[in-house]
Structure formats: structure tokens, C-alpha cells
Short mmCIF file of C-alpha atoms in Angstrom, two decimals:
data_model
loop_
_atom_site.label_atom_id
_atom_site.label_comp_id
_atom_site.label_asym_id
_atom_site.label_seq_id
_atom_site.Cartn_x
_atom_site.Cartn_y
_atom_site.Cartn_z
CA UNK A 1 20.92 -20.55 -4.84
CA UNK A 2 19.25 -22.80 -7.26
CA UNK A 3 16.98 -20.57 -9.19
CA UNK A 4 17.53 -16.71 -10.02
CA UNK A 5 15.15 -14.08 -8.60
CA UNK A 6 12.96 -12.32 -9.90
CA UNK A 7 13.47 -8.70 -7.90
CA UNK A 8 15.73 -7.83 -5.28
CA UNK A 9 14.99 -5.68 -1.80
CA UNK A 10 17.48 -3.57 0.03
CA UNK A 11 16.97 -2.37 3.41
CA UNK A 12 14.66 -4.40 5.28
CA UNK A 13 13.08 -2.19 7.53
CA UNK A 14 9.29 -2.21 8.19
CA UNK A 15 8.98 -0.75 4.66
CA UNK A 16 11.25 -2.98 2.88
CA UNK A 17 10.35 -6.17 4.85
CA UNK A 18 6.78 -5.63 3.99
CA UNK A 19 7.39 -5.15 0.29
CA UNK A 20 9.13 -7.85 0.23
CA UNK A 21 6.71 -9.86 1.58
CA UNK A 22 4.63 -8.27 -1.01
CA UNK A 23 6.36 -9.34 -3.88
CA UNK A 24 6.63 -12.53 -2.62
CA UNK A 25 2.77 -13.32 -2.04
CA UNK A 26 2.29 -12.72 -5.76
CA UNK A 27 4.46 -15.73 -6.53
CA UNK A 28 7.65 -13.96 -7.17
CA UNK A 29 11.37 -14.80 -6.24
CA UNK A 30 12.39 -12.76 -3.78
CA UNK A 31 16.34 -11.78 -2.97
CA UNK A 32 16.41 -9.66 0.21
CA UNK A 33 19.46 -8.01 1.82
CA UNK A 34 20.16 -5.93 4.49
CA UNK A 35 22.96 -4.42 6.31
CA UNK A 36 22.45 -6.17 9.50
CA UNK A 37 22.74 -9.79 9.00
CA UNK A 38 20.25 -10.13 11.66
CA UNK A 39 17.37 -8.45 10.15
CA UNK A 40 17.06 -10.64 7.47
CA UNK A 41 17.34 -13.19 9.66
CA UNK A 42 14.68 -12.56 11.52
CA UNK A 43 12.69 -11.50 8.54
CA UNK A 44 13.06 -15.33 6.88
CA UNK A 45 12.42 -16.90 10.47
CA UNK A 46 9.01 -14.64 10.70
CA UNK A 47 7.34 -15.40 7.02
CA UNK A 48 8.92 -18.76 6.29
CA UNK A 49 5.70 -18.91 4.55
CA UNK A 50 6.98 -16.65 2.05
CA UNK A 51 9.47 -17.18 -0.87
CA UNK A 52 12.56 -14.91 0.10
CA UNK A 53 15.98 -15.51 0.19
CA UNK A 54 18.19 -13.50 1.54
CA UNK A 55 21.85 -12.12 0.13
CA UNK A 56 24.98 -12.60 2.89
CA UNK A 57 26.43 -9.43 0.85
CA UNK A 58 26.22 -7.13 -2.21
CA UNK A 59 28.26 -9.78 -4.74
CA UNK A 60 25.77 -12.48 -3.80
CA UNK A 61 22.94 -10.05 -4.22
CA UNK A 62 23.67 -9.25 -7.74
CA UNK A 63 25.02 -12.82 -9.03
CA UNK A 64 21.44 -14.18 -7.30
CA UNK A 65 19.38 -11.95 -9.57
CA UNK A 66 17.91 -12.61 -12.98
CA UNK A 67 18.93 -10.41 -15.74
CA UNK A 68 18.71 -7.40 -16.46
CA UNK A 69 18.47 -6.97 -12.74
CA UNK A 70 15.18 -5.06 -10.53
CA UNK A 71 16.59 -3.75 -7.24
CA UNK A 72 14.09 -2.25 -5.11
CA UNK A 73 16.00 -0.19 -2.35
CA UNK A 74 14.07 0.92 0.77
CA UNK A 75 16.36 2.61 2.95
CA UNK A 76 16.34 6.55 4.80
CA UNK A 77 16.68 9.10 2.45
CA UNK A 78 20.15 10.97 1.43
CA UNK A 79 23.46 9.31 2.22
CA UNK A 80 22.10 5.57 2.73
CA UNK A 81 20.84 5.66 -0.75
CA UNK A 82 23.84 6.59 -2.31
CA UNK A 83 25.81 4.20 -0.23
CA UNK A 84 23.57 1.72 -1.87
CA UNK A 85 24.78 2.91 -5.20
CA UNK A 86 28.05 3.01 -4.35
CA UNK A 87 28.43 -0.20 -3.36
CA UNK A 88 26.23 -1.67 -6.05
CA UNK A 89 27.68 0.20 -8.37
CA UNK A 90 30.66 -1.68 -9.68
CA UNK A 91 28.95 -4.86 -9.45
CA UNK A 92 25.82 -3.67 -11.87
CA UNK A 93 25.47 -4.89 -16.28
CA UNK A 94 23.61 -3.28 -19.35
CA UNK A 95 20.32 -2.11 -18.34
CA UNK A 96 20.11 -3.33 -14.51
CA UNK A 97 17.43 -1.18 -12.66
CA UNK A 98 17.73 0.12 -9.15
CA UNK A 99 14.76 1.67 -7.76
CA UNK A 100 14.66 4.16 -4.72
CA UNK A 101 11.77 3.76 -3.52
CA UNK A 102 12.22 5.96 -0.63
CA UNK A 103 11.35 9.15 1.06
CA UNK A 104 13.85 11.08 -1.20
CA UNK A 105 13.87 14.76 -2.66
CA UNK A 106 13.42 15.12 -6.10
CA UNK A 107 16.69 17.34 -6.59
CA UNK A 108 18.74 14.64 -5.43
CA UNK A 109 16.77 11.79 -7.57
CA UNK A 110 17.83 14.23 -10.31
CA UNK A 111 21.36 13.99 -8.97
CA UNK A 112 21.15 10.08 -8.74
CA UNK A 113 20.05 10.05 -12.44
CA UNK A 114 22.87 12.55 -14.29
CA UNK A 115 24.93 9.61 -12.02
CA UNK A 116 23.00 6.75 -13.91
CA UNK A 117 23.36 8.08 -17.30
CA UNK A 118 27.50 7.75 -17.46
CA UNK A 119 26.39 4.29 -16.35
CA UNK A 120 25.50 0.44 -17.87
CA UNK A 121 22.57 0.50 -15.01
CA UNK A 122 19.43 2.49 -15.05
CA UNK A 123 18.09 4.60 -11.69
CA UNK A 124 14.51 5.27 -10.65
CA UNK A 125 13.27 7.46 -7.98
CA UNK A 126 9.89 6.12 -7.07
CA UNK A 127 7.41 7.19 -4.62
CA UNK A 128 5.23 4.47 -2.26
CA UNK A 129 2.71 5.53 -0.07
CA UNK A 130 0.37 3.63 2.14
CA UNK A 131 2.39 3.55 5.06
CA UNK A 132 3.55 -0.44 6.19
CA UNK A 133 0.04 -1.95 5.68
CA UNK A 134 -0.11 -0.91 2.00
CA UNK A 135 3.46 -2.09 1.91
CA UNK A 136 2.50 -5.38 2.52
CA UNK A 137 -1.14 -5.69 1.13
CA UNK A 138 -1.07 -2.70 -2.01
CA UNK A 139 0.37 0.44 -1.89
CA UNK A 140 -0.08 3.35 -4.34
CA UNK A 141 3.15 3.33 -6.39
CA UNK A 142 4.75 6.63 -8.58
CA UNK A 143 7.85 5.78 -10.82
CA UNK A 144 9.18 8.09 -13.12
CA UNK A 145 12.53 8.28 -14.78
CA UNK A 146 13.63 6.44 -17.95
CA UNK A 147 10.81 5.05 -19.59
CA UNK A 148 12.22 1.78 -20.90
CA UNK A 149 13.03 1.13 -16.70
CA UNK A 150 9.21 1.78 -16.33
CA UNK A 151 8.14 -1.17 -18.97
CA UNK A 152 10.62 -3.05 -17.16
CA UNK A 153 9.36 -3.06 -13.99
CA UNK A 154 5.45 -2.46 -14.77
CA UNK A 155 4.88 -6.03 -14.39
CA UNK A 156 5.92 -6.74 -11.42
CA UNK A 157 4.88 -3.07 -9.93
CA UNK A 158 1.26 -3.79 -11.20
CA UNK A 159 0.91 -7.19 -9.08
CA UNK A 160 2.06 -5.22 -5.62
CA UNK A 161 0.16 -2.11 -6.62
CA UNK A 162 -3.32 -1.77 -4.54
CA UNK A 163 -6.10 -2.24 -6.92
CA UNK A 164 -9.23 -0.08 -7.49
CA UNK A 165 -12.51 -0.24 -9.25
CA UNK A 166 -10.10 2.04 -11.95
CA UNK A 167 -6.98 -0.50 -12.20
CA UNK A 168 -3.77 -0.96 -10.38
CA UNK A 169 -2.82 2.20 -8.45
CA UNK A 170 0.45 2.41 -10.35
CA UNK A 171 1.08 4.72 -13.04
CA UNK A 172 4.86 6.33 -15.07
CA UNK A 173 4.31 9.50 -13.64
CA UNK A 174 7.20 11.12 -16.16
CA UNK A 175 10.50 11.62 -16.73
CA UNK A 176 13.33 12.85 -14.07
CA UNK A 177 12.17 13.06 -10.94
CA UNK A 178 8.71 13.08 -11.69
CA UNK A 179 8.08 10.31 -9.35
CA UNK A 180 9.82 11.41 -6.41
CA UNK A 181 8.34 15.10 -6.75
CA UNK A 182 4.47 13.29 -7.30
CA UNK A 183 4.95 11.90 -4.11
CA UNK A 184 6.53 14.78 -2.38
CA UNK A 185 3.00 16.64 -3.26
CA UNK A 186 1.26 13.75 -2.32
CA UNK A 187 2.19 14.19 1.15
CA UNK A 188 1.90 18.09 0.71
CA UNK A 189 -1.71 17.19 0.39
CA UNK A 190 -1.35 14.86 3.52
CA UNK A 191 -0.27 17.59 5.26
CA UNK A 192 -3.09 19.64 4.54
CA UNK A 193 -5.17 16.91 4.90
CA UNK A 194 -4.75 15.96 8.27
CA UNK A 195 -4.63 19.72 9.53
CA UNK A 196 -8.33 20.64 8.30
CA UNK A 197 -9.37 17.38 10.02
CA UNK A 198 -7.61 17.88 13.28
CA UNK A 199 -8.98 22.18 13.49
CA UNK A 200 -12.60 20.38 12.44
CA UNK A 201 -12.60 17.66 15.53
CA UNK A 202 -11.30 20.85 17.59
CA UNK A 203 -14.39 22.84 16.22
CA UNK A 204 -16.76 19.84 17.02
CA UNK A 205 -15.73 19.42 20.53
CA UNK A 206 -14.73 22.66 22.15
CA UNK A 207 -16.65 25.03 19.78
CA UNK A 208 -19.55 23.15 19.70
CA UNK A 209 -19.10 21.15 22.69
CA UNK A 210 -20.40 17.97 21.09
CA UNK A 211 -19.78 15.05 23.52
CA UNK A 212 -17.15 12.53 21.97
CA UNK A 213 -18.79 9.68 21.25
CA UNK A 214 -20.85 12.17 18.75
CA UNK A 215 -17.50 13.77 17.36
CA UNK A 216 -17.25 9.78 16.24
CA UNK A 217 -19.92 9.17 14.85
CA UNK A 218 -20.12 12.51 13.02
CA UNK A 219 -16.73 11.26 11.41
CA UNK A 220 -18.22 8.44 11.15
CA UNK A 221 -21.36 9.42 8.65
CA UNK A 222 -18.89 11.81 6.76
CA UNK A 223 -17.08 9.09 5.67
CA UNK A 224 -20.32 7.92 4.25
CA UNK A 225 -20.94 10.58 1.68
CA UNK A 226 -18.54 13.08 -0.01
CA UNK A 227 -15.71 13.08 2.68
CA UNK A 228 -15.42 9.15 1.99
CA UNK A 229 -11.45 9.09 2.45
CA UNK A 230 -9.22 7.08 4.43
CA UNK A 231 -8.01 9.96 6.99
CA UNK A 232 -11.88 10.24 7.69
CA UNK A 233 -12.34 6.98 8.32
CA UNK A 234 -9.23 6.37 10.41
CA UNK A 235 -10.20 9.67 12.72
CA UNK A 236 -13.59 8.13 13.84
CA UNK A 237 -11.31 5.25 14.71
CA UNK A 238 -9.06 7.51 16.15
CA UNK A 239 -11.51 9.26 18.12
CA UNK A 240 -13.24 6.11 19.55
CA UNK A 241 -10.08 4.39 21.59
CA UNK A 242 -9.40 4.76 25.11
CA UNK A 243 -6.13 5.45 26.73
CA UNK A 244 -5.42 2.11 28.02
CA UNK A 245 -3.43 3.43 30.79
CA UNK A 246 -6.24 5.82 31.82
CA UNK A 247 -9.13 5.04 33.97
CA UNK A 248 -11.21 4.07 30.65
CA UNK A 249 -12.91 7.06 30.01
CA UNK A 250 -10.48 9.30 28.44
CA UNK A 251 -9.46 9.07 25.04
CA UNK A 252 -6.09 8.43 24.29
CA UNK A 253 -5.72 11.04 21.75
CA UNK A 254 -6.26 13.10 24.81
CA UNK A 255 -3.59 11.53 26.42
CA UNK A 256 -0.56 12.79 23.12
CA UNK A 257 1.22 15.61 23.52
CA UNK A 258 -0.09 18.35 21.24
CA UNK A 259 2.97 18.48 19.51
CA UNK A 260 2.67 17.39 15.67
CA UNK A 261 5.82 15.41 14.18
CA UNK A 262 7.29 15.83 10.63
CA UNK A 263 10.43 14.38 8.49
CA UNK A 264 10.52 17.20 6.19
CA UNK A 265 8.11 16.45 3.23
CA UNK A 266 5.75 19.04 3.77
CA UNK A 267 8.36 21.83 3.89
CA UNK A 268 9.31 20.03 0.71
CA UNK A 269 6.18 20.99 -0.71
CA UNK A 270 5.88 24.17 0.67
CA UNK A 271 9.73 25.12 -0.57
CA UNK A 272 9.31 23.78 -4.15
CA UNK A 273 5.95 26.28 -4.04
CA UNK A 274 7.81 29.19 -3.49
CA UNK A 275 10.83 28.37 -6.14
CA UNK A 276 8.00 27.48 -8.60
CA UNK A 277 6.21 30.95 -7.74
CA UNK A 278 2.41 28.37 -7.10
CA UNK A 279 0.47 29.47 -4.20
CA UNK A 280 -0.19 26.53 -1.80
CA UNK A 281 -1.09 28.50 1.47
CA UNK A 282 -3.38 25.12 3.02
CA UNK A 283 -0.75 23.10 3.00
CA UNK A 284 1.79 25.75 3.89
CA UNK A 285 -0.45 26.65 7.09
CA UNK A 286 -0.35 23.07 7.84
CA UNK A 287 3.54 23.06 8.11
CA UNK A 288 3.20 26.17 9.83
CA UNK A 289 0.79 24.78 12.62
CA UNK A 290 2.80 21.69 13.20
CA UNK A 291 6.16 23.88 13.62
CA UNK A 292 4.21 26.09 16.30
CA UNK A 293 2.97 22.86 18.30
CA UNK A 294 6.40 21.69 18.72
CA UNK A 295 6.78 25.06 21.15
CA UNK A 296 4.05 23.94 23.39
CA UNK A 297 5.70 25.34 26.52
CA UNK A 298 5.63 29.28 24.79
CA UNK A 299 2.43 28.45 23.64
CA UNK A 300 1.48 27.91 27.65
CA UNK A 301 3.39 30.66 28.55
CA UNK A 302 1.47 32.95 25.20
CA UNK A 303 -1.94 31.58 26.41
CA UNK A 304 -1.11 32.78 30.62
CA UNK A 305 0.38 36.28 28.79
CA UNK A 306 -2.57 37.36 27.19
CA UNK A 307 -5.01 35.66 29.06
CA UNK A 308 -6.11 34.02 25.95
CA UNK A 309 -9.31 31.04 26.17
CA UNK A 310 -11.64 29.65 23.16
CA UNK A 311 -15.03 30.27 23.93
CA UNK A 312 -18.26 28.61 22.40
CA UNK A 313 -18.50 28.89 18.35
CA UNK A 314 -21.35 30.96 17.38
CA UNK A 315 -24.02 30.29 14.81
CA UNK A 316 -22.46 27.59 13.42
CA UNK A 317 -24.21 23.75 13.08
CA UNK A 318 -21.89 20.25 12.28
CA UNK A 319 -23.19 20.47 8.83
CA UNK A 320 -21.58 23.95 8.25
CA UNK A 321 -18.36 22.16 9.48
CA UNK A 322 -18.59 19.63 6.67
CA UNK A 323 -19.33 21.96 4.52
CA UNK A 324 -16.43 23.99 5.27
CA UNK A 325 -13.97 21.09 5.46
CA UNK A 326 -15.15 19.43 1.92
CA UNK A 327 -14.80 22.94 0.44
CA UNK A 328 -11.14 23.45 2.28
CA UNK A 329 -10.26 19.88 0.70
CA UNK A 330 -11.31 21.27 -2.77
CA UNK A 331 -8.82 23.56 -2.60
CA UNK A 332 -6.10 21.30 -1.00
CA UNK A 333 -6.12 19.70 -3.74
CA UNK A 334 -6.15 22.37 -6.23
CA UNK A 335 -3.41 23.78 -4.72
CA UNK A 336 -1.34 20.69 -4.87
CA UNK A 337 -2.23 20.11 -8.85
CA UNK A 338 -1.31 23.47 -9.27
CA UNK A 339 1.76 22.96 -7.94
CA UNK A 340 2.23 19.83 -9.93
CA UNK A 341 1.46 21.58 -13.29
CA UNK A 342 4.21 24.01 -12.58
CA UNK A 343 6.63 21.25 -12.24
CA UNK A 344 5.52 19.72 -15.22
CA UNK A 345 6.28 23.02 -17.25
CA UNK A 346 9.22 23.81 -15.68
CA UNK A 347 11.29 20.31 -15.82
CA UNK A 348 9.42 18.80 -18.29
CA UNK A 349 8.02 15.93 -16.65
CA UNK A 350 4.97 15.10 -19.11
CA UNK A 351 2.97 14.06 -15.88
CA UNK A 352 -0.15 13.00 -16.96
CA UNK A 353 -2.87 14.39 -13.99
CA UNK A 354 -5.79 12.34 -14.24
CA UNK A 355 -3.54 9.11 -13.49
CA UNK A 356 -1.73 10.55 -10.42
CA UNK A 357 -5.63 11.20 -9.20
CA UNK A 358 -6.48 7.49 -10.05
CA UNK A 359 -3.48 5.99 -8.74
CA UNK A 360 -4.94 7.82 -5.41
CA UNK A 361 -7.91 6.21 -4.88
CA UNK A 362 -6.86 3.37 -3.67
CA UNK A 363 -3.44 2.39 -1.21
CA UNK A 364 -1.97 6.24 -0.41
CA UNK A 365 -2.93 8.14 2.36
CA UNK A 366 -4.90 10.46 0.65
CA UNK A 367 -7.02 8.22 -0.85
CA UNK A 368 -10.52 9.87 -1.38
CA UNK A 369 -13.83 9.61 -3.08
CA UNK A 370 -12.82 13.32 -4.05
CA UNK A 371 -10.19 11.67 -6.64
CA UNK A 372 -12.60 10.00 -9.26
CA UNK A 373 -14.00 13.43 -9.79
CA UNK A 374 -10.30 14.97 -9.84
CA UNK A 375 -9.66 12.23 -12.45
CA UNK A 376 -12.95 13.13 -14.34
CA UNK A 377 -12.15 17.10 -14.55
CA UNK A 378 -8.33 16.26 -16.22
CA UNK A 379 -10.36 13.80 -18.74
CA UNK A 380 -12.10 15.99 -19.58
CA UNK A 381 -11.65 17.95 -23.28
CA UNK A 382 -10.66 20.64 -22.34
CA UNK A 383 -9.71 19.86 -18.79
CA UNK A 384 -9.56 23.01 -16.35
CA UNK A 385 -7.01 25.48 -16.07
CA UNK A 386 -7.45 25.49 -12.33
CA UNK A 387 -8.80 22.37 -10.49
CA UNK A 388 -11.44 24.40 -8.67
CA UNK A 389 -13.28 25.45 -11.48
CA UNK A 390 -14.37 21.82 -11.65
CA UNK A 391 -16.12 21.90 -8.75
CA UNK A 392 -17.27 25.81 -9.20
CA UNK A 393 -21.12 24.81 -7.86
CA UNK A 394 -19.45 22.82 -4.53
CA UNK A 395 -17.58 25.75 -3.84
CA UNK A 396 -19.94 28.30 -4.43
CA UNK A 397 -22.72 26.54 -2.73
CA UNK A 398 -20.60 25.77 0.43
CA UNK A 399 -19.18 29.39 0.33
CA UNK A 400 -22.11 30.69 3.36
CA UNK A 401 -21.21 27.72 5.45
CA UNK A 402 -17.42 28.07 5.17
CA UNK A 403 -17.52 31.66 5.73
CA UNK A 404 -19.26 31.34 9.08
CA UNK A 405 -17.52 28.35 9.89
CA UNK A 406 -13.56 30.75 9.63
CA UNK A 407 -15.70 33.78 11.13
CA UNK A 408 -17.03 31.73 14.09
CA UNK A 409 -13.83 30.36 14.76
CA UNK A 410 -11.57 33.47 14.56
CA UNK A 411 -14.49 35.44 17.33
CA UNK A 412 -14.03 32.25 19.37
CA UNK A 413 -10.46 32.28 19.51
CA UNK A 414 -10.26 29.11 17.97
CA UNK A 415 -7.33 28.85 15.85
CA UNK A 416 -8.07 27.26 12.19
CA UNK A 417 -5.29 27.85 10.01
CA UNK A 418 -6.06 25.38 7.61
CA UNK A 419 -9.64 26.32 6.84
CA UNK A 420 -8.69 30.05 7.41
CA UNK A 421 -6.11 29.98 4.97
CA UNK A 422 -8.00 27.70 2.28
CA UNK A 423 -10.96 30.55 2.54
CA UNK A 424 -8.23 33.11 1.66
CA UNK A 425 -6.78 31.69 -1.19
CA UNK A 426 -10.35 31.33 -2.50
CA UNK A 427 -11.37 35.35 -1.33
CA UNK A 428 -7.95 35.86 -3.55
CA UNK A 429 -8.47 33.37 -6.66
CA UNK A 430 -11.68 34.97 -6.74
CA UNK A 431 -10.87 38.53 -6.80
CA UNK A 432 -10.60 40.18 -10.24
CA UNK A 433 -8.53 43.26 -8.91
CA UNK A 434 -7.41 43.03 -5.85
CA UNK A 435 -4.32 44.74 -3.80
CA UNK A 436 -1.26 44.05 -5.78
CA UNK A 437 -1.36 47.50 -7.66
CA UNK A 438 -0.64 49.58 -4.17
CA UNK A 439 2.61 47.17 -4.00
CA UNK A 440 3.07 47.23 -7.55
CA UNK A 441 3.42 51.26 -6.71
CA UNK A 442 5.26 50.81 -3.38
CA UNK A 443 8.05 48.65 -5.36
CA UNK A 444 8.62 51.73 -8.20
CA UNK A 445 8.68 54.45 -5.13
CA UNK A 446 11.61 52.97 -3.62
CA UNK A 447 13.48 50.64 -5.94
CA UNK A 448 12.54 51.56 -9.30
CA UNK A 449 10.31 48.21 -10.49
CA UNK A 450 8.73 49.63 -12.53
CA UNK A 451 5.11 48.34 -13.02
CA UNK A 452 2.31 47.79 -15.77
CA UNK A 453 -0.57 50.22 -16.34
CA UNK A 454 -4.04 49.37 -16.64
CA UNK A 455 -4.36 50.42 -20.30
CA UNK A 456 -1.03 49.37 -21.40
CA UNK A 457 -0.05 45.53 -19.95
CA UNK A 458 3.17 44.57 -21.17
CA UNK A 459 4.85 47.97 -21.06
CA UNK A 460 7.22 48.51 -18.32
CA UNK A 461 6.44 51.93 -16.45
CA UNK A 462 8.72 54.08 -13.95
CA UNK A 463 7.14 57.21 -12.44
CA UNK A 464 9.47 60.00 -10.68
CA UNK A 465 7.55 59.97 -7.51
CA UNK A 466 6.35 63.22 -5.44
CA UNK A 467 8.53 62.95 -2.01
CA UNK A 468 8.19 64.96 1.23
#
């Protein structure tokens, strides 16, 4: 090897391949390695266009790298990753960097960095969304960790980042595991995301009974105004392709199994909610509705049982749909800052808000119009205690439409978790005084909890309740 390189790539899966790839395209020296001999390989014979080289084994990795070092690993979260660092370990100098930039959970990127700090070498859990095509052409990118690894790598993160009208879609989104746990909501949001779309296409087509090619191009105009966002824009694709192994007139979406996959991220989300005592019920009935398709047989069995059927939505027009979908989005994301800010007090990540929102408009999955105003509201002096009060005339404005929309739907039988649920939180958020006093009172009677009185907050109270 003639020349050092600039960065290095482990696991060169469609990810890391693609990244890779990236890197290279923006003139850099590229060291790959992989496991399998073969993969990198392949990966050289594929893109001899593009500048890689690729490591026969972990020694020649790190004596072919530039110092101090940039390793970029790419590999399935948990044990891979630390078998990464294991075998890197010994090999690493004075202020090396190794990057996951994997699925992982934040608790063990905080695991990976107590390991880091008894170390020469410096570790950085890093998020990457944009699935393989933003991989190779610009994903959105969210590093955290040790700050002096950040400046490090910020040059070379920048040129791979996607770009927006608002700058590369890379930001130091704090210290720890800041990165990995931005990313982890991220797909929270995803979650959520995807759900309200999927019940709204439902809506469209059996409640209304809108013919497809319409459900299209309603998408389709949507994604013109204040829905602009990618998962829009990729459902009206979505909902325009034929099942190529039909007779050409049935969509293939028709054609999947009703059964929704997941590799854990949302439960991530949802779990972290709970420990962090933030109420995220959108994206929690998303996880929810893709556990309950994966039993589609009891589902068939349920629907014989009770003789259960959706019938036509009532009084309700495509417009109140969008209206009741932008407003559940509102509070997606609210939820998911809200979540964030918890974090932030909690393990003191000094996440900065409005640049996760503007390293989302461009690259991720969730990318959305809805973001630059997301970034606007945590600009602004002072910026909201709860993201929904930026958008308090949306909400209240859309409120008649997403009322009938979740009423509609629930005298239907149309199930609508996702918008049900984001309508709830909003009935609750928006109620001054609400149930919690009955339980408060419940809690006393039979353990002893004491509560708070109206007229005294703060003091603990026990009553000696009357009993039968």
C-alpha cells in the first residue's frame, strides 16, 4: 500500500459497502475490510471506479491507515461490534477513533465508551439513517461522544452527509450516547410515521372507498403542501406498482402479508419512554399495531368470532384525513422531542434540538417539510416548553377534522391506533384537571401513597379511609 488512507470501513454489508463508496466519491482514501474475504472482493470488482482498498486482516487495516486513525464500523448491533473492538483493540495508538455507526442501543454505546476511556483510542456511537441509498448518495448522520472525536471526524462526515438548503445534515448531537439515543428516537418517529400513513391509505380506500389510482394521487398532492416528506412521497409510489406476478391489475402492496416487521428500535423508544416517565403513546401504538399484525391467523380467527367487518366511514371528506394525519404528525413529533429533552436532563447530553430537526430535512427517513418549522420553534427565544405549542393554531384549527376523522373510524370499525392515540394524548395535554385525583385517592386507600391536596401542593397527605 503506497499511500495511507484517509478512513477505514468495517463490515461491508449493503450499509458499509455503500458508505464506503461514499467516502470514496468525495475523493477520499478508502481502506475497507470485512470478515469474508469475498465480500470485499466483490465489492472492489463492482466499483473499480472507486478508490478503495481493501485490508486482508485487522494488522493490515490499522498499519494502512493515516494517523490518528477514523474507523467507521458498520456491522449488526451487540456482539459483532464488540468483536470489532476486541480485535482492534490491541492494535489501536493515542487518539485513534472508531465509530459505530450501527443500529446500536444507547446503554451499550455507554458501555463501549466507560471501555474507551481506560483506553489510547477514542469510541463513537453514531447514528445513520437513510437506509442504503442515503448510504451511498447522503445520509443524515448523528455522532455524539467525545467532542475532540467529533472535530476529528467533522470533515470528512460533512462531505458524505446529505446536504440541504440549511447545510450538511450532520450535526455533534452531545456527549455519551447522545448519538445513538438521537437516532433511536429518530426511528421512534419512523415508527409513528409510517403507522398514521398506513391507517390513512386504509381510511381512503375502505372507509371512503376511493378507487386506487385516487388513493395515489391524493398522496400524491399531499406531498405537495404541508405533508411534503419522504414517506409521503414514497407511499404514492408505493401505491401506484403492480404485483408483477399478478394479472396487472392488483397492486402489489395487496399482494404482502399484513404482517409489519421490526428489529427492535421502536420498542427502544417506547422502553426508554417509560424509564424516562415521557408519554409517547403514537409511537407506542405504532409498536403495538405492528406486534398485533404479526398474529394474523388470531386476528382471522378474532374477526370470524365476533363477526367483526369495517363498514363505510361516515361524514368524513379526504381533506379531513389530511387534516387529521398533519395534526397526528404534530404530535409525533412532539412526543419524540419530548422524549429527547428528558434524555438530555437526565444523562446530560447537551443535545442541541433545533440541529437534530435540521439534520432531518434532508437524507433520514423522516425527512419532512414539518422540520424547518420544528427547527424555527427551538430558535426561537424562548423556544417552547412543549413542541405543540408551536403549532397551537394547526392544531386547534385541525381539531373538528381530526375528531371526526378518530370518531368515524372507531363507528366504522376501522381500527386507527395511531391517529386514535395521537387525539388522546392531545384530549389529555389539553386537560387542566383531569382523572388522576380518583387514582391519586385509590393509591392512599390501599397502599398508603399518600397524595397532594388541591390547596396544599407539595405536602404529602394520608387519609384513614371509611371501609365497609
Amino acid at each position: 500500500m503506497s499511500e495511507h488512507c484517509e478512513v477505514a470501513v468495517v463490515g461491508l454489508g449493503v450499509m458499509g459497502a455503500n458508505l464506503a463508496r461514499n467516502f470514496a466519491s468525495r475523493g477520499r482514501r478508502v481502506l475497507g475490510f470485512d470478515l469474508n474475504p469475498e465480500t470485499g472482493a466483490r465489492l472492489v470488482a463492482e466499483h473499480p471506479e472507486a478508490n478503495l482498498t481493501i485490508a486482508r486482516d485487522w494488522a493490515t487495516l490499522v498499519g494502512g491507515l493515516e494517523r490518528p486513525r477514523r474507523i467507521v464500523v458498520l456491522v449488526p448491533a451487540g456482539a459483532p461490534v464488540d468483536g470489532v473492538l476486541d480485535a482492534l483493540d490491541p492494535l489501536l495508538e493515542e487518539d485513534d477513533v472508531v465509530v459505530d455507526a450501527g443500529n446500536s442501543h444507547y446503554a451499550e454505546t455507554e458501555r463501549r465508551i466507560e471501555r474507551a476511556a481506560a483506553r489510547p483510542w477514542r469510541f463513537v456511537g453514531m447514528g445513520v439513517s437513510g437506509g442504503a441509498e442515503g448510504a451511498l448518495l447522503g445520509p443524515s448522520i448523528m455522532p455524539g461522544g467525545d467532542v475532540e472525536a467529533w472535530e476529528r471526524l467533522q470533515p470528512v462526515l460533512e462531505e458524505i452527509a446529505a446536504k440541504s438548503e440549511l447545510g450538511p445534515c450532520v450535526t455533534y448531537c452531545g456527549k455519551g450516547s447522545a448519538g445513538h439515543f438521537v437516532k433511536m428516537v429518530h426511528n421512534g418517529i419512523e415508527y409513528g410515521d409510517m403507522q398514521l400513513i398506513a391507517e390513512t391509505r386504509v381510511l381512503l380506500r375502505g372507509g371512503l372507498a376511493l378507487p386506487d389510482a385516487e388513493v395515489a394521487a391524493t398522496f400524491e398532492r399531499w406531498n405537495e403542501g404541508e405533508l411534503d416528506s419522504f414517506l409521503i412521497e414514497i407511499t404514492a409510489d408505493v401505491l401506484r406498482t403492480f404485483d408483477p406476478e399478478g394479472s396487472g391489475d392488483t397492486l402489489l402492496v395487496d399482494a404482502i402479508l399484513d404482517q409489519a416487521g421490526q428489529k427492535g428500535t421502536g420498542a427502544w423508544t417506547a422502553r426508554a419512554a417509560v424509564e424516562l416517565g415521557v408519554a409517547i403513546p403514537t409511537i407506542g401504538a405504532a409498536v403495538d399495531a405492528r406486534v398485533l399484525s404479526a398474529g394474523k391467523r388470531l386476528r382471522e380467527q378474532a374477526q370470524e368470532r365476533f363477526a367483526a367487518g369495517a363498514r363505510p366511514l361516515a361524514g368524513v371528506t379526504a381533506r379531513d384525513l389530511e387534516e387529521a394525519l398533519y395534526a397526528s404528525k404534530i404530535a409525533s413529533y412532539t412526543q419524540g422531542f419530548a422524549l429527547l429533552a428528558a434524555a438530555n436532563e437526565a444523562h446530560g447530553y447537551g443535545t442541541d434540538f433545533a440541529e437534530v430537526a435540521r439534520i432531518w430535512t434532508a437524507g433520514c427517513i423522516i425527512r419532512a417539510r414539518l422540520l424547518e418549522r420544528v427547527m424555527d420553534a427551538f430558535r426561537s427565544d424562548p423556544p417552547p416548553d412543549l413542541l405543540a405549542f408551536a403549532f397551537t393554531e394547526e392544531l386547534s384549527a385541525r381539531l373538528p377534522a381530526w375528531r371526526r376523522v378518530v370518531s368515524a373510524a372507531a363507528a366504522a370499525g376501522i381500527p386507527a391506533p395511531g391517529l386514535t392515540a395521537s387525539l388522546t394524548w392531545f384530549d389529555t395535554l389539553t386537560t387542566a384537571r383531569g382523572s388522576a385525583n380518583l387514582i391519586q385517592a385509590q393509591r392512599d386507600y390501599f397502599g398508603s401513597h399518600t397524595y397532594e391536596r388541591v390547596d396544599r401542593p407539595g405536602e404529602k397527605v394520608h387519609t384513614e379511609w371509611p371501609r365497609r
